[in-house]
XYZ file of C-alpha atoms in Angstrom:
576
model
C 9.719 2.178 -9.746
C 13.096 3.861 -9.831
C 16.028 1.842 -8.587
C 19.550 1.415 -9.928
C 18.877 3.903 -12.732
C 19.147 6.810 -10.294
C 22.261 9.001 -10.581
C 25.136 8.034 -8.308
C 24.605 10.987 -5.984
C 20.925 10.153 -5.669
C 21.720 6.554 -4.810
C 23.627 7.710 -1.745
C 21.775 9.347 1.117
C 20.646 12.774 -0.149
C 18.131 13.439 2.606
C 19.577 11.329 5.397
C 20.051 14.330 7.690
C 16.688 15.956 7.041
C 14.334 16.294 9.983
C 10.646 17.186 9.983
C 9.777 20.807 9.538
C 8.378 22.353 12.685
C 5.537 24.009 10.782
C 2.744 23.224 10.692
C 2.599 21.937 14.233
C -0.962 20.642 13.777
C -1.374 17.287 12.064
C -4.720 15.795 11.094
C -6.427 13.999 8.233
C -7.055 16.586 5.518
C -10.103 14.756 4.171
C -11.895 14.741 7.503
C -13.815 12.128 9.428
C -16.942 10.036 9.136
C -19.363 10.985 11.934
C -18.962 7.851 14.064
C -15.150 7.559 13.728
C -12.570 8.424 16.342
C -11.435 11.994 15.596
C -8.015 13.210 16.647
C -5.713 16.083 15.800
C -2.106 16.153 16.969
C 0.010 19.132 17.975
C 3.768 18.672 18.010
C 5.262 20.285 21.089
C 8.294 22.548 20.759
C 10.263 24.987 22.852
C 7.417 27.519 22.896
C 4.993 27.537 25.844
C 2.794 24.485 25.732
C -0.812 25.310 24.895
C -3.421 23.916 27.262
C -6.452 23.837 25.003
C -7.724 23.745 21.450
C -10.726 25.386 19.861
C -12.832 23.958 17.056
C -15.278 25.951 14.967
C -17.605 25.161 12.118
C -17.001 27.106 8.924
C -19.549 28.483 6.504
C -22.599 28.682 8.745
C -22.887 32.276 10.055
C -26.561 31.737 10.871
C -25.790 29.078 13.477
C -22.166 29.522 14.593
C -20.736 26.506 16.389
C -17.525 26.549 18.404
C -16.094 24.538 21.290
C -12.970 24.826 23.422
C -11.460 21.788 25.122
C -8.270 20.793 26.926
C -5.377 19.119 25.171
C -3.846 15.987 26.659
C -0.200 15.023 26.479
C 0.806 11.891 24.607
C 4.285 10.389 24.835
C 5.472 9.206 21.465
C 8.593 7.629 20.013
C 8.180 9.951 17.018
C 8.058 13.007 19.248
C 5.768 14.064 22.062
C 2.404 15.378 20.938
C -0.611 17.058 22.452
C -3.846 15.383 21.418
C -7.089 17.142 20.527
C -9.891 14.585 20.807
C -13.309 15.496 19.423
C -14.591 11.993 18.725
C -18.004 12.760 20.217
C -18.683 15.458 17.608
C -20.954 13.935 14.966
C -22.561 17.090 13.573
C -21.867 17.222 9.825
C -20.084 20.242 8.429
C -16.762 21.863 7.537
C -14.513 22.563 10.507
C -11.206 24.060 11.536
C -9.093 23.658 14.667
C -6.940 26.374 16.236
C -4.106 25.643 18.659
C -1.685 28.234 19.979
C -2.707 30.640 17.205
C -2.137 28.125 14.401
C -5.065 27.077 12.230
C -5.460 23.586 10.874
C -6.406 22.639 7.350
C -10.217 22.874 7.064
C -11.769 19.414 7.164
C -15.175 17.777 6.836
C -17.232 15.657 9.151
C -19.546 13.796 6.793
C -20.284 10.152 5.907
C -18.591 10.206 2.493
C -15.237 11.858 3.269
C -13.408 8.743 2.075
C -15.785 7.465 -0.594
C -15.925 10.795 -2.408
C -12.193 10.423 -3.200
C -12.545 6.992 -4.837
C -13.212 8.227 -8.421
C -10.098 10.407 -8.266
C -7.966 7.544 -6.928
C -9.303 5.189 -9.613
C -8.636 7.741 -12.360
C -4.920 7.380 -11.612
C -4.990 3.925 -13.207
C -6.491 5.317 -16.409
C -3.832 8.030 -16.630
C -1.126 5.359 -16.435
C -2.420 3.451 -19.478
C 0.247 2.246 -21.906
C -0.296 1.419 -25.584
C -2.979 4.021 -26.210
C -3.311 7.792 -26.262
C -4.247 9.277 -22.916
C -5.642 12.712 -23.806
C -3.774 15.615 -22.233
C -1.143 13.222 -20.875
C 0.656 11.439 -23.727
C 0.062 10.176 -27.287
C -0.220 6.485 -28.102
C 2.934 4.884 -26.776
C 4.985 1.696 -26.807
C 3.116 0.084 -29.678
C 6.348 -1.818 -30.360
C 6.508 -3.611 -26.961
C 8.521 -5.879 -26.909
C 11.357 -8.317 -27.537
C 12.401 -11.124 -25.217
C 15.702 -10.262 -23.616
C 16.847 -13.893 -23.621
C 16.454 -14.758 -27.318
C 15.291 -11.600 -29.087
C 11.930 -13.091 -30.144
C 9.245 -10.474 -30.682
C 6.100 -10.880 -28.585
C 3.143 -8.511 -28.602
C 2.847 -7.275 -25.005
C 1.317 -3.881 -25.768
C -1.189 -2.451 -23.328
C -1.279 -2.459 -19.578
C -0.305 0.343 -17.246
C 2.919 2.212 -16.614
C 3.765 1.367 -13.049
C 5.063 4.495 -11.413
C 6.774 7.792 -12.212
C 8.383 5.970 -15.113
C 7.332 3.884 -18.147
C 8.028 0.376 -16.910
C 5.456 -2.394 -16.662
C 6.320 -4.591 -13.682
C 3.834 -7.441 -13.335
C 4.098 -7.627 -9.534
C 3.375 -3.914 -9.131
C 0.788 -3.270 -11.853
C -1.262 -6.371 -11.044
C -1.939 -4.612 -7.741
C -4.016 -2.111 -9.764
C -6.191 -5.039 -10.782
C -6.632 -6.218 -7.209
C -7.641 -2.709 -6.166
C -10.226 -2.490 -8.953
C -11.639 -5.975 -8.349
C -11.911 -5.556 -4.584
C -13.622 -2.216 -5.116
C -16.116 -3.855 -7.482
C -16.619 -6.796 -5.108
C -17.149 -4.741 -1.955
C -19.107 -1.725 -3.201
C -20.493 -2.812 -6.570
C -22.262 -0.126 -8.560
C -22.353 2.131 -5.483
C -18.584 2.724 -5.552
C -19.103 6.037 -7.394
C -21.746 8.338 -5.945
C -21.933 10.001 -9.363
C -23.766 6.946 -10.669
C -21.134 5.671 -13.098
C -21.824 2.069 -12.127
C -19.419 -0.833 -12.616
C -18.661 -0.115 -16.276
C -15.617 2.157 -15.663
C -14.049 -0.371 -13.279
C -14.577 -3.271 -15.674
C -13.334 -1.303 -18.671
C -10.168 -0.302 -16.822
C -9.604 -3.851 -15.631
C -10.020 -5.222 -19.138
C -7.446 -2.726 -20.431
C -4.834 -3.652 -17.859
C -5.572 -7.335 -18.220
C -4.878 -7.408 -21.956
C -1.216 -6.978 -21.000
C -1.271 -9.504 -18.158
C -2.755 -12.195 -20.394
C -0.141 -11.518 -23.089
C 2.643 -12.050 -20.544
C 1.723 -15.724 -20.105
C 4.297 -17.956 -21.782
C 3.526 -21.157 -23.704
C 4.247 -23.254 -20.602
C 1.513 -21.457 -18.653
C 3.879 -19.444 -16.465
C 4.071 -15.669 -16.520
C 7.008 -13.370 -17.230
C 8.212 -10.762 -14.745
C 8.100 -7.406 -16.507
C 8.436 -5.334 -19.645
C 11.052 -2.559 -19.765
C 12.360 -3.247 -16.265
C 15.851 -3.174 -17.692
C 18.799 -5.226 -16.494
C 18.785 -5.565 -12.701
C 16.386 -2.643 -12.517
C 18.459 -0.134 -14.490
C 16.892 2.433 -16.836
C 17.986 1.040 -20.171
C 14.379 0.470 -21.344
C 12.717 3.309 -19.459
C 11.984 5.602 -22.398
C 9.477 6.550 -25.086
C 9.839 4.657 -28.381
C 9.090 5.290 -32.054
C 6.235 2.730 -31.923
C 7.882 0.837 -34.805
C 8.774 -2.819 -34.053
C 12.278 -3.875 -34.999
C 14.075 -0.567 -34.501
C 16.860 0.237 -32.082
C 14.617 1.610 -29.343
C 12.548 -1.553 -28.881
C 12.045 -2.455 -25.242
C 12.543 -5.893 -23.696
C 10.646 -8.538 -21.748
C 12.266 -9.945 -18.642
C 11.440 -13.635 -19.030
C 12.099 -14.524 -15.394
C 9.192 -16.318 -13.714
C 9.083 -15.652 -9.986
C 6.769 -17.642 -7.771
C 5.032 -14.570 -6.387
C 4.134 -13.308 -9.854
C 2.581 -16.694 -10.667
C 0.470 -16.657 -7.504
C -0.653 -13.085 -8.083
C -1.578 -13.868 -11.687
C -3.683 -16.887 -10.693
C -5.500 -14.946 -7.969
C -6.175 -11.928 -10.175
C -7.409 -13.898 -13.194
C -9.740 -15.879 -10.926
C -11.133 -12.620 -9.504
C -11.596 -11.155 -12.987
C -13.384 -14.337 -14.083
C -15.836 -13.996 -11.202
C -16.521 -10.314 -11.780
C -17.027 -10.590 -15.559
C -19.108 -13.782 -15.560
C -22.490 -11.961 -15.405
C -21.583 -9.520 -18.196
C -19.154 -11.369 -20.518
C -19.127 -15.119 -20.046
C -16.610 -15.743 -22.852
C -14.072 -13.320 -21.404
C -14.643 -14.746 -17.936
C -13.894 -18.234 -19.244
C -10.721 -16.980 -20.982
C -9.407 -15.486 -17.735
C -10.289 -18.568 -15.704
C -8.521 -20.805 -18.217
C -5.399 -18.638 -17.984
C -5.481 -18.906 -14.188
C -5.854 -22.678 -14.315
C -2.973 -23.079 -16.778
C -0.670 -21.071 -14.526
C -1.870 -22.927 -11.423
C -1.093 -26.308 -12.964
C 2.341 -25.216 -14.168
C 3.448 -23.648 -10.881
C 5.265 -24.912 -7.838
C 3.507 -23.551 -4.781
C 5.487 -22.482 -1.742
C 8.101 -19.892 -0.812
C 8.540 -17.435 2.028
C 5.713 -16.044 4.134
C 4.702 -13.449 1.555
C 4.752 -15.801 -1.402
C 2.945 -18.509 0.547
C 0.229 -16.000 1.460
C -0.253 -15.153 -2.215
C -0.695 -18.864 -2.969
C -3.383 -19.082 -0.280
C -5.193 -16.239 -2.017
C -4.705 -17.895 -5.423
C -6.234 -21.181 -4.255
C -9.084 -19.350 -2.519
C -9.990 -17.245 -5.553
C -9.844 -20.291 -7.839
C -12.222 -22.031 -5.452
C -14.561 -19.033 -5.546
C -14.399 -19.049 -9.349
C -14.974 -22.781 -9.828
C -16.636 -24.073 -6.661
C -14.226 -27.013 -6.657
C -13.873 -28.524 -3.192
C -10.295 -29.651 -3.879
C -9.253 -26.022 -4.196
C -10.742 -25.085 -0.830
C -8.803 -27.985 0.658
C -5.635 -26.770 -1.036
C -6.208 -23.249 0.300
C -6.623 -24.621 3.818
C -3.486 -26.740 3.508
C -1.460 -23.762 2.316
C -2.901 -21.694 5.161
C -1.780 -24.346 7.639
C 1.768 -23.973 6.316
C 1.463 -20.204 6.622
C 0.281 -20.423 10.228
C 3.288 -22.590 11.062
C 5.440 -19.538 10.327
C 3.686 -17.421 12.946
C 5.708 -16.677 16.081
C 3.174 -17.641 18.766
C 5.490 -17.384 21.799
C 7.470 -14.429 23.126
C 11.017 -14.855 21.752
C 14.379 -13.362 22.710
C 13.801 -12.798 26.401
C 10.957 -10.314 26.015
C 7.240 -10.092 26.714
C 6.255 -7.251 24.392
C 5.460 -8.722 20.985
C 4.564 -12.009 19.360
C 2.158 -13.099 16.661
C 4.251 -11.813 13.781
C 5.276 -13.964 10.831
C 8.778 -15.368 10.399
C 10.122 -15.033 6.886
C 10.566 -18.792 6.455
C 10.607 -22.047 8.412
C 14.402 -21.965 8.706
C 14.583 -18.274 9.614
C 13.869 -16.286 12.770
C 13.763 -13.016 10.853
C 10.403 -11.267 11.087
C 8.578 -10.923 7.770
C 8.436 -7.336 6.558
C 7.631 -5.685 3.264
C 7.677 -2.140 2.032
C 4.436 -2.704 0.109
C 2.468 -5.595 1.660
C 3.456 -6.106 5.294
C -0.018 -7.192 6.402
C -0.460 -9.775 3.653
C -0.276 -13.025 5.730
C -3.005 -12.141 8.270
C -5.160 -10.496 5.587
C -5.373 -13.651 3.472
C -6.294 -15.671 6.568
C -9.203 -13.296 7.128
C -10.270 -13.656 3.494
C -10.164 -17.411 3.934
C -12.309 -17.294 7.073
C -14.773 -14.931 5.400
C -15.183 -17.222 2.393
C -15.143 -20.542 4.288
C -16.706 -19.682 7.666
C -17.773 -23.274 8.359
C -14.413 -24.832 7.618
C -12.997 -26.793 10.611
C -9.933 -24.502 10.609
C -11.843 -21.213 10.410
C -11.441 -20.447 14.111
C -7.739 -21.214 13.898
C -7.352 -18.692 11.066
C -9.201 -16.050 13.059
C -7.186 -16.781 16.209
C -3.957 -16.298 14.275
C -5.150 -12.894 13.103
C -6.263 -11.883 16.611
C -2.865 -12.825 17.978
C -1.122 -10.730 15.342
C -3.333 -7.706 15.947
C -3.396 -7.861 19.744
C 0.197 -8.877 20.492
C 2.051 -7.294 17.574
C 0.205 -4.657 15.539
C -1.605 -2.722 18.265
C 1.315 -2.662 20.765
C 3.708 -1.399 18.099
C 1.220 1.148 16.740
C 0.819 2.513 20.277
C 4.486 3.552 20.306
C 3.699 6.760 18.431
C 0.975 9.337 18.829
C 0.221 8.875 15.119
C -0.809 5.240 15.615
C 1.116 3.962 12.594
C 2.677 0.509 12.274
C 6.482 0.571 12.394
C 8.207 -1.042 9.437
C 9.319 -4.042 11.449
C 11.256 -5.647 14.268
C 14.840 -6.906 14.304
C 17.207 -8.896 16.462
C 19.563 -6.145 17.445
C 20.904 -3.744 14.808
C 21.744 -4.867 11.284
C 23.675 -1.727 10.321
C 24.979 1.534 11.794
C 21.492 3.089 11.555
C 19.568 3.737 14.744
C 17.436 0.816 15.892
C 14.995 1.594 18.683
C 15.005 -0.648 21.734
C 11.895 -2.780 22.036
C 12.357 -5.456 24.677
C 14.879 -8.177 25.376
C 17.068 -8.619 22.318
C 14.517 -7.109 19.944
C 14.705 -3.697 18.288
C 12.547 -1.966 15.707
C 12.457 0.877 13.216
C 9.487 2.980 12.225
C 11.006 3.285 8.763
C 13.147 1.148 6.478
C 16.862 1.078 7.312
C 18.867 3.507 5.203
C 21.988 1.362 5.234
C 21.955 -2.416 5.054
C 24.944 -4.727 5.127
C 25.740 -6.098 1.696
C 25.270 -9.868 1.404
C 28.179 -9.988 -1.062
C 30.522 -7.943 1.138
C 29.628 -7.807 4.865
C 32.008 -4.857 5.354
C 30.029 -2.755 2.899
C 26.687 -1.075 3.573
C 24.263 -0.368 0.754
C 21.215 1.868 0.446
C 17.764 0.440 -0.193
C 14.969 2.456 1.331
C 11.813 4.327 0.414
C 8.576 5.654 1.882
C 6.079 3.324 3.502
C 2.707 4.381 2.103
C 1.738 0.863 0.969
C 3.096 -0.740 4.133
C 0.651 1.383 6.123
C -2.219 1.005 3.663
C -1.858 -2.785 3.732
C -2.492 -2.580 7.471
C -5.484 -0.366 6.739
C -6.869 -3.228 4.629
C -6.203 -5.696 7.450
C -7.733 -3.484 10.138
C -10.830 -2.735 8.073
C -11.482 -6.391 7.261
C -10.744 -7.464 10.840
C -13.228 -4.910 12.175
C -15.840 -6.377 9.866
C -15.228 -10.039 10.730
C -14.163 -9.765 14.378
C -16.493 -6.907 15.334
C -13.842 -4.820 17.110
C -13.954 -1.030 16.822
C -10.253 -0.906 17.725
C -9.373 -2.539 14.413
C -11.173 0.045 12.293
C -9.481 2.736 14.410
C -6.153 1.121 13.516
C -7.118 1.149 9.838
C -8.077 4.817 9.903
C -4.800 5.823 11.599
C -2.783 4.325 8.732
C -4.840 6.106 6.055
C -4.898 9.368 8.009
C -1.088 9.451 8.068
C -1.141 9.214 4.256
C -3.750 11.969 4.047
C -1.983 14.522 6.220
C -1.875 13.370 9.854
C 1.919 13.158 9.743
C 4.864 15.263 10.972
C 4.879 17.305 7.760
C 1.161 18.024 7.620
C 1.378 16.863 3.998
C -1.345 15.054 2.082
C 0.371 12.431 -0.066
C -2.380 12.250 -2.722
C -2.071 14.737 -5.567
C -5.142 16.932 -5.824
C -6.430 16.378 -2.290
C -5.570 18.179 0.923
C -2.748 20.662 1.310
C 1.054 20.839 1.241
C 1.363 18.129 -1.411
C 4.891 17.249 -2.435
C 5.772 17.516 -6.118
C 5.796 13.917 -7.346
C 8.671 12.122 -8.995
C 6.736 11.644 -12.247
C 9.234 12.153 -15.035
C 6.949 11.517 -18.003
C 3.454 12.571 -16.908
C 3.966 15.222 -14.254
C 1.099 15.695 -11.816
C -1.508 12.911 -11.860
C -4.629 13.842 -9.853
C -5.419 11.044 -7.429
C -1.900 9.602 -7.554
C -0.325 8.685 -4.205
C 3.421 8.953 -3.618
C 5.814 6.650 -1.774
C 5.548 8.858 1.255
C 7.480 9.435 4.420
C 10.696 7.517 4.962
C 13.311 7.622 7.702
C 16.894 8.834 7.984
C 19.807 7.189 9.772
C 18.304 8.199 13.122
C 14.883 6.745 12.202
C 13.441 10.256 12.018
C 10.752 11.027 9.456
C 11.964 12.517 6.152
C 10.034 13.761 3.130
C 11.279 15.753 0.164
C 9.314 18.981 0.506
C 11.980 21.051 -1.277
C 11.288 19.918 -4.869
C 14.412 17.763 -4.915
C 12.652 15.203 -7.115
C 13.516 12.469 -4.660
C 12.040 9.189 -5.893
C 12.247 7.429 -2.545
C 9.631 9.647 -0.922
C 7.868 11.335 -3.845
C 7.431 8.800 -6.667
C 4.019 7.458 -7.654
C 3.806 3.664 -7.335
C 0.889 1.429 -8.346
C 0.449 -0.412 -5.002
C -0.363 2.822 -3.163
C -3.542 3.569 -5.108
C -4.457 -0.116 -5.159
C -4.281 -0.509 -1.388
C -6.037 2.824 -0.864
C -9.154 1.966 -2.878
C -9.160 -1.544 -1.382
C -9.068 -0.227 2.187
C -11.696 2.434 1.556
C -13.989 -0.141 -0.059
C -13.912 -2.059 3.236
C -14.275 0.939 5.532
């Protein structure tokens, strides 16, 4: 992930005044639709005469031509008024194209496997990002000299793992997400994840490769270090190729910080790996479980809403791995603390939203994350799925229902695209535009461009990027909620988030390299194009309008590959 290493001009606001291109006007999911899903295409209205209807035709079947014409309906939207083409009742499999006002859409499929057929390509992204080995046609063996501790200079072998993004860094918090994506895919779909018949072997092999690095990052005290080559405060001092010779001037460094979230993620992931490998490699399974238990015993469990949610998942996965009743009790106790942070009443003189999570017990700020916004309710669903007879199971499910019904769905309904805004605020926290919600609350679809500096309240700093993983995390939540709560509306919510990523957005751009049309060129400084890689995606300018670098400006904020995007994508698709 690129941060402070960006040039000074890039760290300002290079695309703050960009607005969405007006072509194409048609936005839809470039992959297509499963037959029983809700199927929508959007047409952005402009100054030209408003079309009244759309036509849809099947391609490639001259023997039995199929075409329909239907009216468009208007849809008010905070991201711009749209006309909606609804063809949800069409279940006939085939390749189709929509025409509105003389403009043709991207051809798209209606078929049961439109999402699953992309999984092998999305998973291959992880393999391309391997570090410490030659990746044919991408790079030679690299970073065989990783690394030295930044605090005392001691050499520690932390070779292996995955490069995180469009750079060569190995952040634990980001690259462990690859592992969660792989393990959830194996758990949910098993050997059927790849219709080509590859079986589980490729998933397990890739997980073992990434995990060799994670296990090496565990210190003698059982806790886990933060990253390799992350630099100093995120700068680019270690973001480079090396001579692969330990002890020379280009050696990279280990950040020996030990954040609580990294500990929780490590415990949860090692427990999942132990479960998945137990039938095929009992010794390796035991090694991973032992590493998880060491970290669990050495850690202090708590933190803000996001960190607390990770600890719920850690306790739950340890329980699944060991069967120990004490761990299920600990998971429930941590979940009770998490639920205490949920805003169950309507605050700030409004009646529009509730059910969101506060950041902490002593804070009224709503929890939000650029990469895992839906984490708290998702782990409560996982808990209820694993422990359905627990006395608190209904309470966990009720908390999720409240979040979906009184927060997620009302906010998603504010745009024709059905995406979850980044988050809500009490008033405005900078000179950016904050959209009025109700009472004293405001919201933004995208991250603020300018945020007041904590060190100097008179100064505003930039810290913003695209929200692909924010949306995909809600796709995971919606998919799992549809499964456990039996509500079609929740799977519809999940699909809307993924469809935005795959082209149903104001730019008509598919954000996965090698799928769909109008792909941006990724910020990928060392590998170039990676088929199956997903970029940061659409962000917002000062006016909270959608922006995306479609002009080859190499903008990292919208166009860089990041690990969590592919991880959340394969996780969500495995559930849907």
